[in-house]
Amino acid sequence: MKTTQTMPAAPSALAVEKTQSGFHKFLVRFRKNWQLHLLCLLPVAYILLFRYVPMYGLQIAFKDFKPRAGIWGSEWVGFKHFISFFKAYNFTQIISNTLLISIYSVLVGFPIPVILALMLHVSERKVLKKVTQNVAYMPHFISIVVLVGIINQILNPVCGVVGTFYHMFGGIGVAPDIRSSASAFRHLFVWSGVWQQMGWNTIIYVAALSGVSHELHEAAELDGANKLQRMWHIDLKLIIPTIVTMLLLNLGKIMGAANVEKLLLLQNQVNLRWTETIGTFVYSMGMKEHQYGF
């Protein structure tokens, strides 16, 4: 009995594509979408330059760094600097200040932009909505130096707004300095930041709310739901994924959420006990004391 041998079928286009190298596929996709890759070039360069390249210098934390000897030439001291920091007399105070200011900033500063975005979304007065958005956005473009200058001009106990009103209403001597008060400083720091950033932080929530279908609102309105119920059961629930994502990003920065520049500008010898955080301590020891390794 004769056996017939069948010739192998010619490879299909799909099989040929699967046998191609991954690098070749990447080149084909790159030629097709080179504009998108070009747009990605700047953020990738930024991450490499400012996030990965500086990691080379992190080793000075384990060395007695001498600028003249360089990073490689400096003496290796292991965990000496870490032990010194943990044993510092103000270690607990620095950590507690950092956590208190950061957590307070997140707890207060996170929900307010969500509430403002919902209020702008349900508003039916277009002119009022636009004016409110523009007024709320503008403080974001004020620099930290100017913001601290405004705070000082308002709260100055001698020649500021507070001092002027204090004397107008019969106050004698110098008005109380709110900037040096332990009970008032954290509120001053956090709420001034909320005022500056709440409008800008609403942008992502306003964009998410713009994708909510009007048909859902029309159906809910026919069922008798009022504006507040529609906002709670439709708008808020549909942007929960965005809210959760932004909350996780904010919690990830909780050890560095406090604005170091603003703290340094508001810091003085009177309120140093409540304003010294990890960021300001690093600046003081590194830039002022020249203890770069520490």
mmCIF file of C-alpha atoms in Angstrom:
data_model
loop_
_atom_site.group_PDB
_atom_site.id
_atom_site.type_symbol
_atom_site.label_atom_id
_atom_site.label_comp_id
_atom_site.label_asym_id
_atom_site.label_seq_id
_atom_site.Cartn_x
_atom_site.Cartn_y
_atom_site.Cartn_z
ATOM 1 C CA MET A 1 0.000 0.000 0.000
ATOM 2 C CA LYS A 2 1.462 3.302 -1.090
ATOM 3 C CA THR A 3 1.600 6.220 1.260
ATOM 4 C CA THR A 4 1.299 9.704 -0.093
ATOM 5 C CA GLN A 5 3.289 12.497 1.496
ATOM 6 C CA THR A 6 1.564 15.855 1.711
ATOM 7 C CA MET A 7 3.544 18.994 1.135
ATOM 8 C CA PRO A 8 3.485 21.514 4.015
ATOM 9 C CA ALA A 9 1.177 24.406 3.380
ATOM 10 C CA ALA A 10 2.660 27.807 2.715
ATOM 11 C CA PRO A 11 2.878 29.844 5.931
ATOM 12 C CA SER A 12 0.078 32.307 6.300
ATOM 13 C CA ALA A 13 0.591 36.021 6.784
ATOM 14 C CA LEU A 14 -0.363 35.643 10.458
ATOM 15 C CA ALA A 15 2.228 32.947 11.026
ATOM 16 C CA VAL A 16 4.895 35.047 9.344
ATOM 17 C CA GLU A 17 3.980 37.989 11.550
ATOM 18 C CA LYS A 18 4.253 35.842 14.680
ATOM 19 C CA THR A 19 7.734 34.703 13.722
ATOM 20 C CA GLN A 20 8.987 38.258 13.373
ATOM 21 C CA SER A 21 11.061 39.637 16.193
ATOM 22 C CA GLY A 22 9.499 41.894 18.799
ATOM 23 C CA PHE A 23 11.917 44.669 17.907
ATOM 24 C CA HIS A 24 10.782 44.593 14.277
ATOM 25 C CA LYS A 25 7.148 44.868 15.392
ATOM 26 C CA PHE A 26 8.079 47.817 17.551
ATOM 27 C CA LEU A 27 9.738 49.546 14.603
ATOM 28 C CA VAL A 28 6.639 49.004 12.454
ATOM 29 C CA ARG A 29 4.362 50.454 15.139
ATOM 30 C CA PHE A 30 6.817 53.291 15.737
ATOM 31 C CA ARG A 31 6.707 54.304 12.049
ATOM 32 C CA LYS A 32 2.923 54.269 12.076
ATOM 33 C CA ASN A 33 2.587 56.303 15.293
ATOM 34 C CA TRP A 34 5.807 58.299 15.376
ATOM 35 C CA GLN A 35 3.927 61.472 16.347
ATOM 36 C CA LEU A 36 2.652 59.869 19.569
ATOM 37 C CA HIS A 37 6.120 58.560 20.438
ATOM 38 C CA LEU A 38 7.542 62.023 19.838
ATOM 39 C CA LEU A 39 5.042 63.455 22.333
ATOM 40 C CA CYS A 40 6.140 60.842 24.879
ATOM 41 C CA LEU A 41 9.797 61.778 24.448
ATOM 42 C CA LEU A 42 9.675 64.858 26.722
ATOM 43 C CA PRO A 43 8.023 63.210 29.780
ATOM 44 C CA VAL A 44 10.294 60.157 29.434
ATOM 45 C CA ALA A 45 13.354 62.440 29.303
ATOM 46 C CA TYR A 46 12.056 64.340 32.339
ATOM 47 C CA ILE A 47 11.612 61.125 34.359
ATOM 48 C CA LEU A 48 15.044 59.818 33.387
ATOM 49 C CA LEU A 49 16.804 63.117 34.107
ATOM 50 C CA PHE A 50 15.082 64.114 37.364
ATOM 51 C CA ARG A 51 14.038 60.726 38.824
ATOM 52 C CA TYR A 52 16.599 58.103 37.798
ATOM 53 C CA VAL A 53 19.851 60.029 37.281
ATOM 54 C CA PRO A 54 19.749 61.549 40.822
ATOM 55 C CA MET A 55 19.609 58.013 42.282
ATOM 56 C CA TYR A 56 23.351 57.869 41.692
ATOM 57 C CA GLY A 57 23.813 60.523 44.373
ATOM 58 C CA LEU A 58 21.683 58.734 46.993
ATOM 59 C CA GLN A 59 24.736 56.791 48.123
ATOM 60 C CA ILE A 60 26.082 59.880 49.916
ATOM 61 C CA ALA A 61 23.552 59.081 52.655
ATOM 62 C CA PHE A 62 25.835 56.128 53.522
ATOM 63 C CA LYS A 63 29.084 58.098 53.249
ATOM 64 C CA ASP A 64 30.894 60.891 55.029
ATOM 65 C CA PHE A 65 30.554 63.009 51.914
ATOM 66 C CA LYS A 66 33.341 65.461 51.119
ATOM 67 C CA PRO A 67 32.790 67.619 48.009
ATOM 68 C CA ARG A 68 36.524 67.638 47.302
ATOM 69 C CA ALA A 69 36.765 63.820 47.403
ATOM 70 C CA GLY A 70 33.569 63.293 45.411
ATOM 71 C CA ILE A 71 30.960 60.603 45.884
ATOM 72 C CA TRP A 72 33.235 57.617 45.194
ATOM 73 C CA GLY A 73 36.175 59.061 47.123
ATOM 74 C CA SER A 74 34.241 59.786 50.330
ATOM 75 C CA GLU A 75 34.489 57.413 53.279
ATOM 76 C CA TRP A 76 31.768 54.770 53.679
ATOM 77 C CA VAL A 77 30.022 55.077 57.081
ATOM 78 C CA GLY A 78 27.019 52.769 56.639
ATOM 79 C CA PHE A 79 23.939 53.704 58.679
ATOM 80 C CA LYS A 80 25.714 56.310 60.820
ATOM 81 C CA HIS A 81 23.640 59.246 59.533
ATOM 82 C CA PHE A 82 20.356 57.356 59.933
ATOM 83 C CA ILE A 83 21.197 56.449 63.529
ATOM 84 C CA SER A 84 22.122 60.077 64.245
ATOM 85 C CA PHE A 85 18.772 61.258 62.877
ATOM 86 C CA PHE A 86 16.773 58.670 64.843
ATOM 87 C CA LYS A 87 18.592 59.692 68.024
ATOM 88 C CA ALA A 88 18.166 63.443 67.438
ATOM 89 C CA TYR A 89 16.384 65.296 70.253
ATOM 90 C CA ASN A 90 13.746 66.673 67.846
ATOM 91 C CA PHE A 91 13.195 63.482 65.805
ATOM 92 C CA THR A 92 9.708 62.805 67.233
ATOM 93 C CA GLN A 93 8.738 66.445 66.806
ATOM 94 C CA ILE A 94 9.873 66.523 63.155
ATOM 95 C CA ILE A 95 7.989 63.326 62.262
ATOM 96 C CA SER A 96 4.831 64.392 64.099
ATOM 97 C CA ASN A 97 4.842 67.844 62.457
ATOM 98 C CA THR A 98 5.299 66.278 59.028
ATOM 99 C CA LEU A 99 2.464 63.798 59.535
ATOM 100 C CA LEU A 100 0.081 66.286 61.134
ATOM 101 C CA ILE A 101 0.488 68.930 58.435
ATOM 102 C CA SER A 102 0.412 66.403 55.584
ATOM 103 C CA ILE A 103 -2.602 64.442 56.834
ATOM 104 C CA TYR A 104 -4.460 67.652 57.683
ATOM 105 C CA SER A 105 -3.737 68.986 54.179
ATOM 106 C CA VAL A 106 -5.061 65.801 52.545
ATOM 107 C CA LEU A 107 -8.171 65.523 54.745
ATOM 108 C CA VAL A 108 -9.174 69.141 54.148
ATOM 109 C CA GLY A 109 -7.751 69.825 50.702
ATOM 110 C CA PHE A 110 -8.985 66.653 48.976
ATOM 111 C CA PRO A 111 -12.827 66.757 49.356
ATOM 112 C CA ILE A 112 -13.260 70.507 48.762
ATOM 113 C CA PRO A 113 -12.345 70.393 45.017
ATOM 114 C CA VAL A 114 -14.783 67.478 44.571
ATOM 115 C CA ILE A 115 -17.594 69.447 46.230
ATOM 116 C CA LEU A 116 -16.778 72.563 44.195
ATOM 117 C CA ALA A 117 -16.735 70.568 40.944
ATOM 118 C CA LEU A 118 -20.144 69.039 41.743
ATOM 119 C CA MET A 119 -21.588 72.467 42.537
ATOM 120 C CA LEU A 120 -20.260 73.900 39.279
ATOM 121 C CA HIS A 121 -21.608 70.912 37.339
ATOM 122 C CA VAL A 122 -25.175 71.185 38.626
ATOM 123 C CA SER A 123 -25.296 74.969 38.265
ATOM 124 C CA GLU A 124 -27.525 76.037 35.375
ATOM 125 C CA ARG A 125 -26.246 79.626 35.256
ATOM 126 C CA LYS A 126 -23.461 79.534 32.692
ATOM 127 C CA VAL A 127 -22.174 83.049 33.373
ATOM 128 C CA LEU A 128 -21.962 82.432 37.117
ATOM 129 C CA LYS A 129 -20.255 79.092 36.497
ATOM 130 C CA LYS A 130 -17.585 80.637 34.250
ATOM 131 C CA VAL A 131 -16.929 83.532 36.628
ATOM 132 C CA THR A 132 -16.648 81.160 39.610
ATOM 133 C CA GLN A 133 -14.249 78.882 37.741
ATOM 134 C CA ASN A 134 -11.980 81.747 36.690
ATOM 135 C CA VAL A 135 -11.950 83.305 40.168
ATOM 136 C CA ALA A 136 -11.215 79.913 41.760
ATOM 137 C CA TYR A 137 -8.398 79.127 39.269
ATOM 138 C CA MET A 138 -6.524 82.427 39.622
ATOM 139 C CA PRO A 139 -4.927 81.875 43.080
ATOM 140 C CA HIS A 140 -3.073 78.857 41.657
ATOM 141 C CA PHE A 141 -0.932 81.208 39.567
ATOM 142 C CA ILE A 142 0.147 83.258 42.589
ATOM 143 C CA SER A 143 3.685 82.293 43.592
ATOM 144 C CA ILE A 144 4.400 81.004 47.086
ATOM 145 C CA VAL A 145 6.497 84.093 47.850
ATOM 146 C CA VAL A 146 3.627 86.428 46.939
ATOM 147 C CA LEU A 147 1.137 84.299 48.900
ATOM 148 C CA VAL A 148 3.307 84.434 52.041
ATOM 149 C CA GLY A 149 3.688 88.202 51.504
ATOM 150 C CA ILE A 150 -0.105 88.555 51.417
ATOM 151 C CA ILE A 151 -0.411 86.494 54.622
ATOM 152 C CA ASN A 152 2.194 88.653 56.358
ATOM 153 C CA GLN A 153 0.531 91.871 55.217
ATOM 154 C CA ILE A 154 -2.841 90.718 56.523
ATOM 155 C CA LEU A 155 -1.690 89.182 59.823
ATOM 156 C CA ASN A 156 1.053 91.630 60.753
ATOM 157 C CA PRO A 157 0.199 92.688 64.349
ATOM 158 C CA VAL A 158 1.683 96.170 63.936
ATOM 159 C CA CYS A 159 0.948 97.521 60.456
ATOM 160 C CA GLY A 160 -1.106 94.749 58.858
ATOM 161 C CA VAL A 161 -4.865 94.416 58.439
ATOM 162 C CA VAL A 162 -5.192 92.563 61.756
ATOM 163 C CA GLY A 163 -3.149 95.201 63.604
ATOM 164 C CA THR A 164 -5.135 98.038 62.038
ATOM 165 C CA PHE A 165 -8.519 96.550 63.003
ATOM 166 C CA TYR A 166 -7.194 95.693 66.457
ATOM 167 C CA HIS A 167 -6.423 99.363 67.150
ATOM 168 C CA MET A 168 -9.623 100.565 65.447
ATOM 169 C CA PHE A 169 -11.732 98.557 67.908
ATOM 170 C CA GLY A 170 -9.902 99.846 70.972
ATOM 171 C CA GLY A 171 -7.015 97.421 71.272
ATOM 172 C CA ILE A 172 -4.050 98.579 73.338
ATOM 173 C CA GLY A 173 -0.466 97.738 72.496
ATOM 174 C CA VAL A 174 0.488 95.175 69.866
ATOM 175 C CA ALA A 175 -2.145 92.808 68.516
ATOM 176 C CA PRO A 176 -1.650 89.035 69.036
ATOM 177 C CA ASP A 177 0.574 87.524 66.354
ATOM 178 C CA ILE A 178 -1.428 84.681 64.808
ATOM 179 C CA ARG A 179 1.592 83.520 62.795
ATOM 180 C CA SER A 180 3.418 82.544 65.996
ATOM 181 C CA SER A 181 0.471 80.770 67.615
ATOM 182 C CA ALA A 182 0.770 76.988 67.879
ATOM 183 C CA SER A 183 -2.988 76.478 67.719
ATOM 184 C CA ALA A 184 -3.430 78.739 64.673
ATOM 185 C CA PHE A 185 -0.364 78.068 62.535
ATOM 186 C CA ARG A 186 -1.395 74.694 61.092
ATOM 187 C CA HIS A 187 -4.853 76.037 60.242
ATOM 188 C CA LEU A 188 -3.286 79.080 58.604
ATOM 189 C CA PHE A 189 -0.886 76.948 56.576
ATOM 190 C CA VAL A 190 -3.445 74.365 55.425
ATOM 191 C CA TRP A 191 -6.391 76.658 54.663
ATOM 192 C CA SER A 192 -4.271 79.150 52.725
ATOM 193 C CA GLY A 193 -3.126 76.202 50.600
ATOM 194 C CA VAL A 194 -6.729 75.065 50.114
ATOM 195 C CA TRP A 195 -7.699 78.554 48.948
ATOM 196 C CA GLN A 196 -4.800 78.617 46.497
ATOM 197 C CA GLN A 197 -5.250 75.153 44.963
ATOM 198 C CA MET A 198 -8.927 74.190 45.248
ATOM 199 C CA GLY A 199 -9.935 75.775 41.934
ATOM 200 C CA TRP A 200 -7.065 74.218 40.021
ATOM 201 C CA ASN A 201 -7.739 70.772 41.518
ATOM 202 C CA THR A 202 -11.341 70.846 40.297
ATOM 203 C CA ILE A 203 -10.239 70.634 36.648
ATOM 204 C CA ILE A 204 -9.916 66.843 36.570
ATOM 205 C CA TYR A 205 -13.283 66.365 38.318
ATOM 206 C CA VAL A 206 -15.046 68.836 36.021
ATOM 207 C CA ALA A 207 -13.592 66.915 33.057
ATOM 208 C CA ALA A 208 -14.841 63.618 34.514
ATOM 209 C CA LEU A 209 -18.304 65.063 35.141
ATOM 210 C CA SER A 210 -18.536 66.301 31.563
ATOM 211 C CA GLY A 211 -18.741 62.656 30.472
ATOM 212 C CA VAL A 212 -21.873 61.944 32.533
ATOM 213 C CA SER A 213 -24.807 61.135 30.237
ATOM 214 C CA HIS A 214 -27.690 63.609 30.264
ATOM 215 C CA GLU A 215 -30.089 60.701 29.659
ATOM 216 C CA LEU A 216 -29.435 59.447 33.198
ATOM 217 C CA HIS A 217 -30.405 62.831 34.615
ATOM 218 C CA GLU A 218 -33.523 62.997 32.433
ATOM 219 C CA ALA A 219 -34.607 59.513 33.526
ATOM 220 C CA ALA A 220 -33.984 60.338 37.200
ATOM 221 C CA GLU A 221 -35.884 63.616 36.834
ATOM 222 C CA LEU A 222 -38.871 61.782 35.370
ATOM 223 C CA ASP A 223 -38.780 59.467 38.398
ATOM 224 C CA GLY A 224 -39.066 62.488 40.668
ATOM 225 C CA ALA A 225 -35.437 62.896 41.796
ATOM 226 C CA ASN A 226 -34.469 66.421 42.746
ATOM 227 C CA LYS A 227 -31.147 68.111 41.931
ATOM 228 C CA LEU A 228 -29.417 67.021 45.144
ATOM 229 C CA GLN A 229 -30.491 63.399 44.722
ATOM 230 C CA ARG A 230 -29.280 63.346 41.119
ATOM 231 C CA MET A 231 -25.951 64.820 42.154
ATOM 232 C CA TRP A 232 -25.542 62.220 44.913
ATOM 233 C CA HIS A 233 -26.746 59.110 43.069
ATOM 234 C CA ILE A 234 -25.535 59.871 39.522
ATOM 235 C CA ASP A 235 -22.739 62.430 39.347
ATOM 236 C CA LEU A 236 -20.854 61.431 42.476
ATOM 237 C CA LYS A 237 -21.086 57.689 41.868
ATOM 238 C CA LEU A 238 -19.866 57.955 38.274
ATOM 239 C CA ILE A 239 -16.708 59.884 39.253
ATOM 240 C CA ILE A 240 -15.817 57.636 42.214
ATOM 241 C CA PRO A 241 -13.030 55.863 40.213
ATOM 242 C CA THR A 242 -11.439 59.257 39.517
ATOM 243 C CA ILE A 243 -11.809 60.285 43.170
ATOM 244 C CA VAL A 244 -10.230 57.043 44.418
ATOM 245 C CA THR A 245 -7.308 57.369 41.978
ATOM 246 C CA MET A 246 -6.595 60.958 43.023
ATOM 247 C CA LEU A 247 -6.898 60.034 46.708
ATOM 248 C CA LEU A 248 -4.349 57.226 46.339
ATOM 249 C CA LEU A 249 -1.954 59.592 44.565
ATOM 250 C CA ASN A 250 -2.327 62.117 47.385
ATOM 251 C CA LEU A 251 -1.808 59.469 50.071
ATOM 252 C CA GLY A 252 1.345 58.316 48.282
ATOM 253 C CA LYS A 253 2.862 61.772 48.829
ATOM 254 C CA ILE A 254 1.827 62.078 52.468
ATOM 255 C CA MET A 255 5.390 62.207 53.824
ATOM 256 C CA GLY A 256 6.184 65.084 51.492
ATOM 257 C CA ALA A 257 2.807 66.754 50.977
ATOM 258 C CA ALA A 258 3.734 69.801 53.045
ATOM 259 C CA ASN A 259 4.965 72.692 50.914
ATOM 260 C CA VAL A 260 8.597 73.121 52.012
ATOM 261 C CA GLU A 261 9.033 76.550 50.376
ATOM 262 C CA LYS A 262 5.949 77.891 52.108
ATOM 263 C CA LEU A 263 7.035 76.484 55.473
ATOM 264 C CA LEU A 264 10.502 78.027 55.117
ATOM 265 C CA LEU A 265 9.022 81.438 54.294
ATOM 266 C CA LEU A 266 6.583 81.310 57.227
ATOM 267 C CA GLN A 267 9.169 79.883 59.614
ATOM 268 C CA ASN A 268 10.718 81.960 62.378
ATOM 269 C CA GLN A 269 12.343 81.338 65.748
ATOM 270 C CA VAL A 270 9.005 81.606 67.570
ATOM 271 C CA ASN A 271 7.061 79.031 65.541
ATOM 272 C CA LEU A 272 10.042 76.763 64.725
ATOM 273 C CA ARG A 273 8.731 74.108 67.086
ATOM 274 C CA TRP A 274 5.576 73.615 64.986
ATOM 275 C CA THR A 275 6.980 74.284 61.499
ATOM 276 C CA GLU A 276 10.050 72.034 61.478
ATOM 277 C CA THR A 277 9.268 69.112 59.137
ATOM 278 C CA ILE A 278 11.423 66.599 57.280
ATOM 279 C CA GLY A 279 11.691 68.955 54.296
ATOM 280 C CA THR A 280 12.763 72.016 56.298
ATOM 281 C CA PHE A 281 15.124 69.914 58.441
ATOM 282 C CA VAL A 282 16.806 68.511 55.314
ATOM 283 C CA TYR A 283 17.243 72.034 53.981
ATOM 284 C CA SER A 284 18.700 73.294 57.260
ATOM 285 C CA MET A 285 21.174 70.436 57.688
ATOM 286 C CA GLY A 286 22.160 70.191 54.031
ATOM 287 C CA MET A 287 22.255 73.780 52.824
ATOM 288 C CA LYS A 288 22.969 75.695 56.025
ATOM 289 C CA GLU A 289 25.110 73.232 58.003
ATOM 290 C CA HIS A 290 26.707 71.646 54.893
ATOM 291 C CA GLN A 291 26.157 68.129 56.261
ATOM 292 C CA TYR A 292 25.275 66.714 52.863
ATOM 293 C CA GLY A 293 25.547 63.057 53.822
ATOM 294 C CA PHE A 294 23.351 63.525 56.895
#
